[in-house]
Amino acid sequence: MCVAAVSTVQPVLAQTASPAASADKVDQLIKLLDDPEIRALLNKQTAAPAAEADTSMSATEFSALGHRIRDHLRKIGEAIPQVSSEFMRAGGTIADDINGHGPLGVFGLFLTMVLIGLGAEWLFHRIASRSRMHAALAQTDGARQNPLHSAGRHLFAVLAPLVAFSLASLGLFMAMTWPPLLDAIMLPLLLGVIACRFVIRIARLVLIGPRTGKDVAATAGLVPIDRASAVFWYKRIFWFACVFFAGWALVGVMVALSIEPGVRATVGYALGLGMLLVAIETVWNRPAAIARPHGRGAMEWALTFYLCLLWGLWVAGLVIILWLGIYALILPGLLKATTAMARNAFGGTPDVPGSGNPVVEVLVERGARAIIITLAVLWLAFLINKRSSMFTGEAMTDRIIQGVLAGAIILLVADILWQIAKAVINRTLEHAQVSTADSAHAARNGRLLTLLPILRTMLAIVIALIAVMMVLSGLGVQVAPLIAGAGIFGVAIGFGSQTLVKDVISGVFYMMDDAFRVGEYIQSGSYKGTVESFSIRSVKLRHHRGPVFTVPFGTLGAIENMSRDWVIDKFTISVGYDTDINKVRKMVKGVGAALLEDEELGPLIIETLKMKGVEQFGDYGIDLSFAMMTKPGYQTTIRRRAYMMIREAFTQNGVVFASPTVQVAGGDSSSAAAAASTVKTAMDLKKLAESGEGA
């Protein structure tokens, strides 16, 4: 900070200390600038470079990139014969600067530090063995452990010994005073061993599971895959990590020994061939390729070519394109494994509805995915910032690249917010779909089933619009004119689609008034049916005969809700004029009591069946009125059962239903038949007349 401050202040001091120009010199400068010849010469010199830059930039852009690639490859080719001489010189440098000790002495010191770290790790295992025994005993109690506690305990058991190893080996080396060259050589070696062991341990925890004594097969990793596949991927990660960190440490040692950059790059590319061979072997022997019915084929050859292409991009020096290719190769599988691991560790039990915490599951799953993508984006941004000369280097290009990288992070945050909101709403909907006997709770559930899907849609639209606006703003797009234009366009659309606006506003007020809910049977004009779902502008009604009506809210009008609170069902029965009305009342009272005692229909009856009295005197008998109060939607079923019970009671007690009869005086059979024929003809004519009026 002091250096930066001094470098900032020095130009200012230089400017203040410069002597003031005299008035004569200023007058001479003004006269020279007023000269037309000098003015034309200045304009020519300032315009020529700009025009030349504008015309040559696009023409030589790719040519310059090709020249850089050829120069890079030429330097690599020139460095290959120098590898042996550079390493011999490095050996002499080690012997000269480290008290006569050669590479074997450095290797012996490195091996000593590693053994000290392993001893500290073994001692930590012995000290922590008692706590692990207590944890194992607690695990056998039968109580279900919290996944967070279990994952944290396993992670501590895996990483804590490595922390002891790191503190003992690296900490001891850093605490002592060594020659500068030895310090620069040993540091990357120790860091490479520590990083490699951390990666291998974490891979073992994720794929195979923690080691539990002799019974290793009893444990399982966090990723839900079979053990053979887990062992396969663990071994490949082990070898890949060993080759990668060995190369990384060796490059650090070569930097400390001041080996030529071309030689360092050549050795790195040679070690990269080892990683390439491991990757190709993984492609051809992976479980998915072996389990394929037709065996290995075009997919394996394509992946092999792709891996060789990545290595070629690395050798050519196209680092940014190389990392884009690596991301395209490993990010989909890594994100898929992260999702499976999060759901396996924090998801609910599939057989138990409502188990698990959706917010924690979404936070862990989407948070882990966001961290992985964010780290990849930040690393890519670092490379682009470091190697921006590979592209145009213009301010507009840099701003676009920064906007794209920032937009990726914005979209990740928006995705996390949307997934959390959606998980909470979906869990609430699952709870609301559970049937309950409490009428108030059932009404609340119906309201939630009605409003939450609309809220979910609105949240998705709002989050998407905000995220898109922020991304466009990061890319340099002026958002204010877009918002103003959208407002004007919205007003024009509002005038042009008044019916749509009416439907949307009417739907909002229907929801505020709680006029109907999902699952209720309503009637509006000629439309009636059970409410199935909503949209922003319409409601879907399922008719009891099957058809579905999609009715806009603006055309609903008055709503007749037949599924709220209770229903009174009334019907009439005609009996003969000689029937004892009080006797019928007692029989119906018994039928009502029997309905209440029914296990299936009794809970659905609020007020049981009662006879209200004589409704009217008909042509052939007395019309008796009956009524009962039931829960909505069950009145038809209860009425049918009541009809059956009333008929049985009337039959047992000799009560006769009213029916048209004809009495003919005398014993002439021909007269009786003629009279019956006359009555039948009259009744047929009456029915025909009624049907004609109804038509």
XYZ file of C-alpha atoms in Angstrom:
695
model
C 0.000 0.000 0.000
C 2.868 2.382 0.789
C 4.454 1.668 -2.591
C 1.140 2.296 -4.323
C 0.665 5.545 -2.446
C 4.163 6.733 -3.271
C 3.725 5.868 -6.948
C 0.445 7.786 -6.977
C 1.839 10.874 -5.310
C 5.009 11.138 -7.418
C 3.281 12.321 -10.650
C 1.383 14.945 -8.687
C 4.563 16.273 -7.093
C 6.225 16.338 -10.472
C 3.399 18.354 -11.895
C 3.367 20.881 -9.061
C 7.142 21.286 -9.102
C 7.384 22.074 -12.843
C 8.093 25.735 -13.567
C 5.355 27.876 -15.085
C 5.576 28.601 -18.800
C 6.345 32.198 -19.810
C 3.790 34.341 -21.612
C 5.980 34.709 -24.726
C 6.202 30.963 -25.258
C 2.440 30.645 -24.907
C 1.892 33.342 -27.539
C 4.301 31.607 -29.921
C 2.456 28.278 -29.444
C -0.897 29.908 -30.211
C 0.453 31.497 -33.388
C 1.863 28.174 -34.560
C -1.450 26.436 -33.972
C -3.244 29.119 -36.007
C -1.017 28.418 -39.032
C -3.144 26.518 -41.663
C -0.219 24.369 -42.841
C 0.590 23.159 -39.309
C -3.081 22.533 -38.612
C -3.450 20.402 -41.754
C -0.286 18.471 -40.893
C -1.577 17.695 -37.380
C -4.944 16.532 -38.711
C -3.229 14.237 -41.228
C -0.977 12.659 -38.576
C -3.817 12.069 -36.095
C -6.254 10.633 -38.651
C -3.871 8.242 -40.412
C -3.148 5.857 -37.498
C -6.817 5.619 -36.590
C -7.834 4.769 -40.128
C -5.018 2.277 -40.442
C -6.010 0.631 -37.141
C -9.639 0.406 -38.178
C -8.880 -1.251 -41.508
C -6.175 -3.624 -40.313
C -7.664 -4.863 -37.031
C -10.264 -7.194 -38.493
C -8.010 -8.381 -41.309
C -5.050 -9.446 -39.136
C -6.934 -10.669 -36.085
C -6.902 -14.371 -36.937
C -3.556 -14.131 -38.644
C -1.965 -12.816 -35.439
C -3.518 -15.667 -33.482
C -2.068 -18.164 -35.947
C 1.361 -16.545 -35.665
C 1.225 -16.784 -31.880
C 0.339 -20.477 -32.045
C 3.195 -21.171 -34.478
C 5.635 -19.230 -32.312
C 4.517 -21.153 -29.254
C 4.939 -24.507 -30.975
C 8.327 -23.449 -32.344
C 9.541 -22.574 -28.855
C 8.340 -25.949 -27.563
C 10.213 -27.714 -30.369
C 13.387 -25.755 -29.611
C 13.071 -26.557 -25.887
C 12.907 -30.348 -26.294
C 16.682 -30.813 -26.861
C 17.407 -28.577 -23.857
C 15.521 -30.730 -21.315
C 18.467 -32.891 -20.270
C 20.920 -30.015 -20.074
C 18.513 -27.888 -18.024
C 17.968 -30.689 -15.518
C 21.718 -31.267 -15.234
C 22.195 -27.570 -14.608
C 19.389 -27.696 -12.005
C 21.162 -30.546 -10.211
C 24.351 -28.508 -10.077
C 22.426 -25.514 -8.760
C 20.984 -27.628 -5.941
C 24.432 -28.933 -4.991
C 25.931 -25.420 -5.000
C 23.186 -23.628 -3.038
C 22.238 -26.288 -0.440
C 25.536 -27.000 1.290
C 26.685 -29.579 -1.228
C 23.543 -31.731 -0.993
C 22.275 -32.962 -4.337
C 18.794 -34.007 -5.450
C 19.010 -37.170 -3.322
C 19.487 -35.065 -0.207
C 16.442 -32.971 -1.073
C 14.426 -36.129 -1.682
C 15.578 -37.546 1.651
C 14.466 -34.401 3.475
C 11.132 -34.505 1.651
C 10.646 -38.154 2.617
C 11.491 -37.316 6.242
C 8.837 -34.588 6.369
C 6.271 -36.955 4.871
C 7.090 -39.652 7.438
C 6.774 -37.118 10.281
C 3.352 -36.134 8.951
C 2.267 -39.795 8.705
C 3.367 -40.346 12.294
C 1.284 -37.394 13.454
C -1.664 -38.759 11.500
C -1.282 -42.199 13.130
C -1.091 -40.582 16.579
C -4.271 -38.637 15.862
C -6.012 -41.891 14.893
C -5.030 -43.436 18.219
C -6.256 -40.462 20.224
C -9.556 -40.227 18.330
C -10.271 -43.977 18.407
C -12.225 -43.729 21.678
C -14.523 -41.000 20.330
C -15.138 -43.087 17.197
C -16.112 -46.060 19.372
C -18.614 -43.901 21.267
C -20.045 -42.631 17.975
C -20.402 -46.222 16.682
C -22.226 -47.243 19.875
C -24.536 -44.264 19.563
C -25.284 -45.203 15.974
C -26.507 -48.680 16.995
C -29.217 -47.312 19.299
C -31.761 -47.458 16.474
C -32.547 -43.743 16.428
C -32.461 -42.078 13.040
C -29.555 -39.669 12.826
C -29.701 -36.205 11.387
C -28.139 -36.281 7.894
C -26.280 -33.043 8.593
C -24.728 -34.481 11.753
C -23.871 -37.747 10.033
C -22.264 -36.017 7.033
C -20.344 -33.656 9.293
C -19.079 -36.505 11.458
C -17.884 -38.500 8.434
C -16.254 -35.420 6.915
C -14.432 -34.695 10.164
C -13.298 -38.314 10.453
C -11.868 -38.165 6.922
C -10.284 -34.709 6.899
C -9.100 -34.271 10.495
C -6.207 -36.789 10.156
C -5.094 -35.000 6.992
C -5.103 -31.714 8.872
C -2.823 -33.326 11.464
C -0.570 -34.580 8.638
C -0.439 -31.102 7.081
C 0.346 -29.323 10.348
C 3.074 -31.803 11.240
C 4.849 -31.923 7.860
C 4.304 -28.512 6.339
C 4.075 -26.648 9.645
C 7.346 -28.138 10.910
C 9.116 -27.287 7.669
C 7.818 -23.706 7.668
C 8.734 -23.218 11.324
C 12.426 -23.957 10.698
C 14.989 -21.882 8.805
C 16.243 -23.368 5.534
C 18.245 -22.127 2.597
C 16.044 -20.089 0.231
C 16.395 -22.569 -2.637
C 15.510 -25.538 -0.435
C 12.484 -23.690 0.885
C 11.329 -22.922 -2.667
C 11.790 -26.576 -3.726
C 10.210 -28.283 -0.723
C 7.108 -26.088 -0.525
C 5.454 -27.221 -3.828
C 6.355 -30.857 -3.101
C 4.676 -30.835 0.308
C 1.686 -28.870 -0.972
C 1.273 -31.346 -3.846
C 1.242 -34.331 -1.473
C -1.274 -32.642 0.862
C -3.596 -31.560 -1.960
C -3.435 -34.997 -3.600
C -4.322 -36.757 -0.351
C -7.214 -34.370 0.296
C -8.690 -35.034 -3.153
C -8.304 -38.807 -2.763
C -9.892 -38.819 0.703
C -12.851 -36.728 -0.407
C -13.339 -38.945 -3.468
C -13.350 -42.000 -1.202
C -15.917 -40.425 1.135
C -18.182 -39.425 -1.753
C -17.965 -42.650 -3.765
C -17.147 -45.515 -1.380
C -17.786 -44.169 2.099
C -15.705 -43.859 5.258
C -13.526 -46.769 6.294
C -15.013 -48.661 9.265
C -12.412 -51.141 10.374
C -12.397 -54.433 8.494
C -15.983 -54.180 7.241
C -15.384 -51.680 4.460
C -18.180 -53.098 2.297
C -20.765 -52.251 4.969
C -20.532 -48.541 4.248
C -21.787 -46.633 1.246
C -20.782 -43.352 -0.359
C -22.842 -40.232 -0.709
C -23.451 -40.824 -4.437
C -26.142 -43.524 -4.889
C -24.325 -45.918 -7.263
C -23.404 -49.583 -7.034
C -20.153 -50.499 -5.334
C -18.409 -51.783 -8.488
C -18.959 -48.444 -10.248
C -17.888 -46.555 -7.132
C -14.620 -48.498 -6.887
C -13.970 -47.971 -10.613
C -14.381 -44.191 -10.452
C -12.434 -43.965 -7.187
C -9.407 -45.735 -8.713
C -9.445 -43.493 -11.775
C -9.675 -40.349 -9.640
C -6.803 -41.704 -7.527
C -4.469 -42.149 -10.511
C -5.540 -38.910 -12.174
C -4.946 -36.951 -8.963
C -1.525 -38.540 -8.474
C -0.395 -37.655 -12.013
C -1.883 -34.152 -11.878
C -0.407 -33.101 -8.532
C 2.928 -34.752 -9.326
C 3.124 -32.614 -12.453
C 1.981 -29.525 -10.563
C 4.663 -30.020 -7.884
C 7.347 -30.709 -10.501
C 6.494 -27.512 -12.369
C 6.770 -25.603 -9.076
C 10.199 -27.126 -8.452
C 11.318 -26.188 -11.968
C 10.185 -22.608 -11.382
C 12.249 -22.536 -8.181
C 15.284 -23.832 -10.095
C 14.872 -21.151 -12.810
C 14.462 -23.686 -15.606
C 13.600 -22.173 -18.973
C 9.847 -21.617 -19.569
C 9.941 -23.682 -22.760
C 11.471 -26.638 -20.922
C 8.899 -26.315 -18.126
C 6.083 -26.306 -20.675
C 7.567 -29.323 -22.482
C 7.803 -31.356 -19.255
C 4.258 -30.316 -18.348
C 2.894 -31.429 -21.693
C 4.701 -34.762 -21.333
C 3.102 -35.298 -17.934
C -0.201 -34.276 -19.496
C 0.106 -37.331 -21.715
C -0.161 -39.426 -18.536
C -3.439 -37.711 -17.643
C -4.609 -38.190 -21.226
C -3.897 -41.929 -21.048
C -5.787 -42.224 -17.735
C -8.747 -40.358 -19.245
C -8.793 -42.513 -22.396
C -8.594 -45.705 -20.331
C -11.504 -44.432 -18.234
C -13.584 -43.761 -21.360
C -13.108 -47.264 -22.759
C -13.492 -49.203 -19.492
C -16.188 -47.202 -17.724
C -19.229 -49.245 -16.519
C -21.637 -47.505 -18.911
C -19.541 -48.549 -21.922
C -19.180 -52.153 -20.767
C -22.872 -52.503 -19.877
C -24.022 -51.256 -23.282
C -25.676 -54.082 -25.286
C -23.532 -53.499 -28.384
C -20.361 -52.828 -26.415
C -17.900 -50.059 -27.076
C -18.379 -48.065 -30.228
C -18.787 -44.592 -31.699
C -19.248 -42.836 -28.358
C -15.878 -44.047 -27.060
C -14.091 -43.063 -30.261
C -15.706 -39.616 -30.182
C -14.674 -39.065 -26.549
C -11.144 -40.255 -27.319
C -10.864 -37.791 -30.192
C -12.273 -35.048 -27.947
C -9.689 -35.749 -25.226
C -6.847 -35.729 -27.750
C -8.196 -32.434 -29.102
C -8.125 -30.945 -25.587
C -4.509 -31.997 -25.166
C -3.721 -30.445 -28.554
C -5.352 -27.156 -27.505
C -3.228 -27.193 -24.360
C -0.036 -27.740 -26.353
C -1.047 -24.984 -28.793
C -1.399 -22.536 -25.911
C -5.171 -21.949 -26.347
C -5.815 -22.105 -22.623
C -9.216 -20.380 -22.582
C -10.646 -22.644 -25.279
C -9.085 -25.602 -23.433
C -10.940 -24.755 -20.227
C -14.194 -24.247 -22.083
C -13.779 -27.751 -23.511
C -12.974 -29.154 -20.054
C -16.080 -27.499 -18.609
C -18.242 -28.943 -21.391
C -16.825 -32.402 -20.623
C -16.889 -32.625 -16.827
C -19.454 -30.081 -15.612
C -22.613 -32.031 -16.654
C -21.469 -35.209 -14.908
C -20.195 -33.299 -11.875
C -23.475 -31.406 -11.495
C -25.458 -34.638 -11.910
C -23.378 -36.357 -9.217
C -23.780 -33.343 -6.925
C -27.567 -33.428 -7.347
C -27.717 -37.169 -6.634
C -25.476 -36.780 -3.601
C -27.565 -33.929 -2.157
C -30.835 -35.808 -2.660
C -29.378 -38.975 -1.178
C -28.024 -37.196 1.901
C -30.770 -34.643 2.591
C -33.845 -35.882 0.703
C -36.821 -37.438 2.433
C -37.725 -41.099 2.570
C -39.613 -42.056 -0.631
C -42.060 -44.297 1.254
C -42.913 -41.611 3.824
C -44.898 -38.695 2.343
C -43.884 -35.303 3.638
C -40.526 -36.474 4.994
C -37.413 -34.387 4.578
C -36.952 -30.644 4.437
C -37.357 -29.246 0.912
C -35.660 -25.941 1.754
C -32.534 -27.668 3.078
C -32.499 -30.048 0.128
C -32.775 -27.212 -2.389
C -30.179 -25.102 -0.562
C -27.680 -27.950 -0.467
C -28.340 -29.171 -4.005
C -28.594 -25.832 -5.790
C -26.016 -24.222 -3.504
C -23.445 -26.892 -4.314
C -24.205 -26.583 -8.035
C -23.946 -22.787 -7.807
C -20.604 -22.987 -5.991
C -19.183 -25.327 -8.634
C -20.362 -23.149 -11.530
C -19.269 -19.944 -9.771
C -15.763 -21.286 -9.199
C -15.598 -22.336 -12.845
C -16.785 -18.891 -13.966
C -14.316 -17.084 -11.687
C -11.425 -19.220 -12.924
C -12.443 -18.569 -16.519
C -12.692 -14.835 -15.766
C -9.194 -14.921 -14.277
C -7.813 -16.616 -17.373
C -9.590 -14.198 -19.712
C -8.317 -11.224 -17.717
C -4.805 -12.647 -17.780
C -4.842 -13.637 -21.452
C -7.120 -10.958 -22.890
C -4.466 -10.209 -25.497
C -5.443 -13.485 -27.185
C -8.600 -11.667 -28.268
C -9.101 -8.055 -29.378
C -8.327 -6.474 -26.024
C -10.963 -3.797 -26.682
C -13.027 -2.275 -23.902
C -16.288 -3.393 -25.504
C -15.130 -7.007 -25.699
C -13.906 -6.986 -22.105
C -17.210 -5.527 -20.943
C -19.206 -8.144 -22.821
C -17.099 -10.946 -21.358
C -17.462 -9.544 -17.832
C -21.189 -9.118 -18.388
C -21.565 -12.731 -19.536
C -19.668 -14.033 -16.514
C -21.620 -11.810 -14.121
C -24.858 -12.828 -15.851
C -24.083 -16.482 -15.179
C -23.793 -15.753 -11.454
C -27.041 -13.721 -11.512
C -28.881 -16.580 -13.187
C -27.526 -18.992 -10.561
C -28.834 -16.803 -7.728
C -32.206 -16.463 -9.481
C -32.346 -20.237 -9.945
C -31.694 -20.815 -6.222
C -34.422 -18.330 -5.211
C -36.922 -19.884 -7.644
C -36.128 -23.439 -6.565
C -36.561 -22.544 -2.876
C -39.889 -20.808 -3.534
C -41.107 -23.672 -5.719
C -40.074 -26.301 -3.142
C -41.923 -24.499 -0.342
C -45.060 -24.068 -2.472
C -45.003 -27.695 -3.672
C -44.590 -29.000 -0.120
C -47.496 -26.828 1.038
C -49.618 -28.159 -1.828
C -48.756 -31.747 -0.845
C -49.899 -31.086 2.718
C -53.057 -29.355 1.462
C -54.026 -32.372 -0.664
C -54.258 -34.598 2.421
C -57.911 -35.102 3.346
C -59.033 -34.072 6.831
C -62.242 -34.264 8.843
C -61.933 -30.706 10.162
C -64.118 -28.464 8.009
C -62.093 -25.328 8.758
C -58.852 -27.075 7.890
C -60.405 -28.492 4.732
C -61.558 -25.010 3.699
C -58.046 -23.660 4.267
C -56.557 -26.472 2.198
C -58.975 -25.755 -0.631
C -58.008 -22.094 -0.594
C -54.306 -23.015 -0.713
C -54.898 -25.400 -3.608
C -56.588 -22.533 -5.438
C -54.154 -19.678 -4.806
C -50.708 -21.290 -4.568
C -50.470 -22.445 -8.222
C -51.237 -18.889 -9.360
C -48.658 -17.513 -6.891
C -46.075 -20.004 -8.181
C -46.619 -18.864 -11.765
C -46.403 -15.186 -10.816
C -43.176 -15.740 -8.847
C -41.589 -17.526 -11.792
C -42.454 -14.635 -14.111
C -41.215 -11.957 -11.679
C -37.908 -13.716 -10.899
C -37.278 -14.405 -14.587
C -37.953 -10.778 -15.575
C -35.718 -9.364 -12.830
C -32.889 -11.767 -13.682
C -33.106 -10.984 -17.412
C -33.095 -7.233 -16.726
C -30.030 -7.533 -14.481
C -28.186 -9.644 -17.065
C -28.981 -7.154 -19.845
C -27.845 -4.288 -17.612
C -24.562 -6.120 -16.953
C -24.053 -6.523 -20.703
C -24.334 -2.764 -21.162
C -27.891 -2.640 -22.469
C -29.866 0.413 -21.337
C -32.723 -1.113 -19.351
C -34.648 2.105 -18.669
C -35.840 2.546 -22.280
C -36.886 -1.109 -22.315
C -38.969 -0.638 -19.185
C -40.522 2.563 -20.538
C -41.219 0.902 -23.886
C -42.715 -2.092 -22.115
C -44.988 0.256 -20.168
C -46.218 1.982 -23.321
C -46.625 -1.374 -25.042
C -48.553 -2.640 -22.021
C -50.952 0.319 -22.191
C -51.523 -0.318 -25.901
C -52.116 -3.999 -25.266
C -54.501 -3.099 -22.446
C -56.632 -0.974 -24.742
C -56.540 -3.601 -27.457
C -57.384 -6.521 -25.189
C -59.951 -5.209 -22.756
C -61.612 -8.595 -22.524
C -58.365 -10.215 -21.392
C -57.790 -7.494 -18.803
C -61.382 -7.933 -17.615
C -60.836 -11.666 -17.224
C -57.635 -11.207 -15.224
C -59.071 -8.538 -12.906
C -62.289 -10.527 -12.405
C -60.219 -13.567 -11.462
C -58.325 -11.533 -8.861
C -61.563 -10.424 -7.229
C -63.028 -13.938 -7.342
C -59.933 -15.114 -5.472
C -60.198 -12.291 -2.947
C -63.883 -13.080 -2.323
C -63.109 -16.825 -2.006
C -66.041 -17.510 -4.333
C -64.899 -21.058 -5.149
C -61.957 -23.379 -4.656
C -60.402 -26.331 -6.402
C -62.586 -29.402 -5.919
C -65.871 -27.529 -5.371
C -68.964 -27.961 -7.541
C -70.249 -24.638 -8.884
C -72.777 -23.407 -11.424
C -72.726 -20.167 -13.386
C -75.417 -19.714 -16.003
C -75.258 -22.702 -18.327
C -71.856 -23.836 -16.983
C -71.611 -26.183 -14.050
C -69.097 -28.691 -12.811
C -66.254 -29.375 -10.391
C -63.449 -26.819 -10.310
C -60.293 -28.594 -11.535
C -57.712 -25.842 -12.002
C -57.119 -22.152 -12.632
C -55.089 -20.021 -14.946
C -54.584 -16.283 -14.930
C -57.728 -15.653 -16.987
C -59.957 -18.750 -16.817
C -61.226 -21.639 -14.716
C -61.723 -25.263 -15.785
C -64.974 -26.976 -14.767
C -65.417 -30.739 -15.036
C -69.095 -31.576 -15.692
C -70.449 -34.605 -13.836
C -70.925 -36.314 -17.203
C -67.303 -35.783 -18.236
C -66.956 -32.671 -20.440
C -64.548 -29.920 -19.351
C -65.595 -26.270 -19.613
C -62.862 -23.625 -19.818
C -64.716 -20.486 -18.723
C -63.073 -17.001 -18.682
C -63.512 -15.195 -15.384
C -65.154 -12.255 -17.109
C -68.092 -14.368 -18.294
C -68.808 -16.203 -15.049
C -71.066 -13.627 -13.438
C -72.959 -14.831 -10.355
C -71.578 -18.064 -8.873
C -73.758 -20.767 -7.349
C -71.437 -22.744 -5.094
C -72.901 -26.133 -4.200
C -69.993 -27.339 -2.069
C -69.984 -24.999 0.923
C -70.978 -25.889 4.480
C -74.240 -27.860 3.997
C -77.021 -28.824 1.555
C -80.771 -29.244 2.212
C -82.315 -31.904 -0.008
C -86.107 -31.991 -0.431
C -88.309 -34.514 -2.236
C -91.976 -35.580 -2.288
C -93.692 -38.972 -2.231
C -97.371 -39.585 -3.138
C -99.441 -42.025 -1.035
C -103.032 -43.085 -1.264
C -105.853 -41.076 0.251
C -106.623 -43.806 2.746
C -103.056 -43.714 4.205
C -102.504 -42.919 7.917
C -100.261 -39.799 7.839
C -99.121 -40.173 11.462
C -98.120 -43.762 10.803
C -96.035 -42.619 7.815
C -94.398 -39.947 10.006
C -93.322 -42.577 12.540
C -91.978 -44.877 9.830
C -89.947 -42.043 8.279
C -88.598 -41.143 11.705
C -87.332 -44.718 12.045
C -85.774 -44.526 8.587
C -83.978 -41.300 9.602
C -82.622 -42.964 12.756
C -81.390 -45.932 10.712
C -79.591 -43.580 8.328
C -77.796 -41.919 11.236
C -76.638 -45.300 12.505
C -75.196 -46.249 9.132
C -71.359 -46.343 9.352
C -70.890 -45.040 5.839
C -73.611 -42.419 5.548
C -74.088 -41.390 9.153
C -71.070 -39.013 9.349
C -72.276 -37.288 6.190
C -75.707 -36.359 7.600
C -76.093 -33.096 9.498
C -79.882 -33.310 10.072
C -81.481 -36.654 9.329
C -84.520 -37.390 7.191
C -87.813 -35.890 8.431
C -91.319 -35.621 7.040
C -92.389 -31.998 6.782
C -96.076 -32.759 6.197
C -98.666 -32.746 3.454
C -97.495 -30.769 0.459
C -100.703 -30.978 -1.625
C -103.604 -33.205 -2.641
C -102.894 -34.670 -6.045
C -105.092 -36.285 -8.617
C -104.400 -39.800 -7.383
C -103.080 -39.333 -3.831
C -101.535 -37.164 -1.128
C -98.122 -35.589 -1.793
C -95.935 -35.773 1.341
C -92.835 -33.529 1.663
C -89.508 -34.800 3.100
C -86.204 -32.973 3.809
C -82.729 -33.636 5.220
C -79.472 -31.644 5.657
C -76.233 -33.285 4.494
C -72.686 -32.347 3.666
C -72.247 -30.931 0.149
C -72.019 -33.458 -2.645
C -73.473 -36.433 -0.740
C -77.171 -35.599 -0.828
C -77.868 -37.709 -3.911
C -76.305 -40.851 -2.426
C -78.162 -40.442 0.858
C -81.460 -39.741 -0.918
C -81.159 -42.952 -2.951
C -80.558 -44.961 0.215
C -83.549 -43.209 1.840
C -85.778 -44.148 -1.109
C -84.891 -47.819 -0.708
C -85.497 -47.789 3.051
C -88.823 -45.906 2.714
C -90.082 -48.417 0.134
C -89.161 -51.340 2.377
C -90.905 -49.686 5.362
C -94.045 -48.939 3.349
C -94.186 -52.510 2.020
C -93.827 -54.001 5.498
C -96.531 -51.734 6.987
C -99.043 -51.904 4.116
C -98.698 -48.304 2.969
C -99.570 -48.012 -0.729
C -97.974 -45.493 -3.096
C -100.465 -43.391 -5.059
C -101.106 -44.552 -8.626
C -103.833 -43.830 -11.176
C -106.817 -46.246 -10.788
C -110.170 -46.670 -12.565
C -113.281 -48.023 -10.934
C -116.077 -49.308 -13.186
C -119.538 -50.092 -11.843
C -121.226 -53.352 -12.813
C -119.800 -56.684 -13.771
C -119.635 -56.321 -17.543
C -116.080 -57.212 -18.538
C -116.367 -55.559 -21.932
C -117.351 -52.263 -20.307
C -114.376 -52.461 -17.914
C -111.985 -53.097 -20.762
C -113.437 -50.225 -22.741
C -113.128 -47.906 -19.751
C -109.516 -48.954 -19.139
C -108.721 -48.373 -22.813
C -110.305 -44.929 -22.630
C -108.237 -43.992 -19.542
C -105.022 -45.256 -21.138
C -105.703 -43.262 -24.302
C -106.360 -40.126 -22.242
C -103.124 -40.581 -20.288
C -101.137 -41.080 -23.501
C -102.609 -37.950 -24.979
C -101.763 -36.008 -21.815
C -98.125 -37.195 -21.900
C -97.862 -36.356 -25.591
C -99.211 -32.873 -24.935
C -96.765 -32.340 -22.051
C -93.831 -33.498 -24.155
C -94.906 -31.119 -26.938
C -95.020 -28.189 -24.528
C -91.603 -29.113 -23.158
C -90.131 -29.172 -26.670
